[in-house]
mmCIF file of C-alpha atoms in Angstrom:
data_model
loop_
_atom_site.group_PDB
_atom_site.id
_atom_site.type_symbol
_atom_site.label_atom_id
_atom_site.label_comp_id
_atom_site.label_asym_id
_atom_site.label_seq_id
_atom_site.Cartn_x
_atom_site.Cartn_y
_atom_site.Cartn_z
ATOM 1 C CA MET A 1 27.632 18.424 -5.112
ATOM 2 C CA ILE A 2 26.968 15.101 -3.420
ATOM 3 C CA ASN A 3 28.625 11.932 -4.745
ATOM 4 C CA LEU A 4 26.975 8.680 -3.797
ATOM 5 C CA THR A 5 27.772 5.037 -4.438
ATOM 6 C CA ALA A 6 25.215 2.349 -3.613
ATOM 7 C CA ILE A 7 25.904 -1.377 -3.675
ATOM 8 C CA ILE A 8 22.901 -3.642 -4.100
ATOM 9 C CA LYS A 9 23.011 -7.450 -4.020
ATOM 10 C CA SER A 10 20.234 -9.784 -5.090
ATOM 11 C CA HIS A 11 19.519 -13.300 -3.964
ATOM 12 C CA PRO A 12 20.855 -15.890 -6.438
ATOM 13 C CA GLY A 13 18.405 -16.320 -9.298
ATOM 14 C CA LYS A 14 16.783 -12.917 -8.709
ATOM 15 C CA GLU A 15 19.302 -10.879 -10.713
ATOM 16 C CA GLU A 16 17.108 -10.230 -13.732
ATOM 17 C CA GLU A 17 14.060 -9.286 -11.685
ATOM 18 C CA LEU A 18 16.107 -6.848 -9.609
ATOM 19 C CA LYS A 19 17.814 -5.455 -12.714
ATOM 20 C CA GLN A 20 14.441 -4.570 -14.243
ATOM 21 C CA LEU A 21 13.420 -2.711 -11.069
ATOM 22 C CA LEU A 22 16.758 -0.879 -11.030
ATOM 23 C CA LEU A 23 16.428 0.171 -14.679
ATOM 24 C CA SER A 24 12.989 1.610 -13.934
ATOM 25 C CA LEU A 25 14.506 3.518 -11.037
ATOM 26 C CA VAL A 26 17.242 4.884 -13.316
ATOM 27 C CA SER A 27 14.711 6.136 -15.834
ATOM 28 C CA ALA A 28 12.653 7.994 -13.232
ATOM 29 C CA SER A 29 15.609 9.335 -11.239
ATOM 30 C CA ARG A 30 17.391 10.771 -14.275
ATOM 31 C CA GLN A 31 14.356 12.967 -14.869
ATOM 32 C CA GLU A 32 14.829 14.733 -11.537
ATOM 33 C CA ALA A 33 16.263 18.219 -12.119
ATOM 34 C CA ALA A 34 18.815 17.848 -9.301
ATOM 35 C CA CYS A 35 20.185 14.572 -10.671
ATOM 36 C CA LEU A 36 23.535 15.248 -12.350
ATOM 37 C CA GLN A 37 24.505 11.587 -12.790
ATOM 38 C CA TYR A 38 22.692 8.318 -12.133
ATOM 39 C CA ASN A 39 24.669 5.418 -13.573
ATOM 40 C CA LEU A 40 23.951 1.758 -12.930
ATOM 41 C CA HIS A 41 26.601 -0.952 -13.241
ATOM 42 C CA GLN A 42 26.499 -4.721 -12.850
ATOM 43 C CA ALA A 43 29.588 -6.520 -11.578
ATOM 44 C CA ALA A 44 31.184 -8.558 -14.363
ATOM 45 C CA ASP A 45 32.198 -11.400 -12.078
ATOM 46 C CA GLU A 46 29.195 -11.391 -9.710
ATOM 47 C CA GLN A 47 25.981 -10.996 -11.677
ATOM 48 C CA ASN A 48 23.958 -10.428 -8.490
ATOM 49 C CA VAL A 49 25.911 -7.248 -7.585
ATOM 50 C CA PHE A 50 24.683 -3.879 -8.863
ATOM 51 C CA ILE A 51 26.420 -0.565 -8.244
ATOM 52 C CA PHE A 52 25.033 2.930 -8.593
ATOM 53 C CA HIS A 53 27.246 5.976 -9.093
ATOM 54 C CA GLU A 54 25.181 9.089 -8.482
ATOM 55 C CA ILE A 55 25.840 12.813 -8.329
ATOM 56 C CA TRP A 56 23.272 15.186 -6.854
ATOM 57 C CA GLU A 57 23.223 18.984 -6.735
ATOM 58 C CA SER A 58 23.112 19.088 -2.925
ATOM 59 C CA ALA A 59 22.363 17.112 0.206
ATOM 60 C CA GLU A 60 18.921 18.715 0.301
ATOM 61 C CA LYS A 61 18.171 17.542 -3.250
ATOM 62 C CA LEU A 62 19.373 14.029 -2.408
ATOM 63 C CA LYS A 63 16.995 14.009 0.555
ATOM 64 C CA GLU A 64 14.168 15.034 -1.800
ATOM 65 C CA HIS A 65 15.140 12.137 -4.108
ATOM 66 C CA ASN A 66 14.975 9.753 -1.140
ATOM 67 C CA ASP A 67 11.369 10.844 -0.602
ATOM 68 C CA THR A 68 10.214 10.376 -4.211
ATOM 69 C CA PRO A 69 7.450 7.901 -5.043
ATOM 70 C CA HIS A 70 9.662 6.016 -7.509
ATOM 71 C CA LEU A 71 12.342 5.353 -4.884
ATOM 72 C CA LYS A 72 9.751 4.274 -2.325
ATOM 73 C CA VAL A 73 8.194 1.906 -4.881
ATOM 74 C CA PHE A 74 11.611 0.443 -5.642
ATOM 75 C CA LEU A 75 12.458 -0.092 -1.970
ATOM 76 C CA SER A 76 9.163 -1.847 -1.352
ATOM 77 C CA ALA A 77 9.253 -3.975 -4.517
ATOM 78 C CA SER A 78 12.878 -5.042 -4.071
ATOM 79 C CA GLU A 79 12.673 -6.008 -0.412
ATOM 80 C CA THR A 80 12.348 -9.775 -1.034
ATOM 81 C CA LEU A 81 14.919 -9.734 -3.852
ATOM 82 C CA LEU A 82 17.836 -8.380 -1.805
ATOM 83 C CA SER A 83 20.325 -10.708 -0.151
ATOM 84 C CA GLU A 84 21.475 -7.969 2.245
ATOM 85 C CA PRO A 85 20.673 -4.343 3.044
ATOM 86 C CA ILE A 86 21.682 -1.767 0.437
ATOM 87 C CA LYS A 87 25.051 -0.195 1.248
ATOM 88 C CA VAL A 88 25.192 3.537 0.566
ATOM 89 C CA TYR A 89 28.381 5.582 0.653
ATOM 90 C CA ILE A 90 28.525 9.367 0.415
ATOM 91 C CA THR A 91 31.982 10.050 -0.964
ATOM 92 C CA ASN A 92 34.415 12.866 -1.607
ATOM 93 C CA GLN A 93 35.989 12.790 -5.054
ATOM 94 C CA LEU A 94 39.778 12.795 -4.716
ATOM 95 C CA ALA A 95 40.886 12.918 -8.338
#
């Protein structure tokens, strides 16, 4: 299994627009057979910060996800909404 956390920050005033794109991404990604978890969170104290917690069957399946049309559409559509590059962490669950 591959655990992934992604941190995504929008420009001020672009939170809602980015959130709608992210929710569309959630819907499409959860339909992928290799997707075991795809949860989206919004920081309570910073409304422009969104955090994904994802679990994928394998590194190969995550790579396939990264090549899907819905992820490519999201990356293109969100480019002007992001205040900084997306931070992605592949993690090892400790407990």
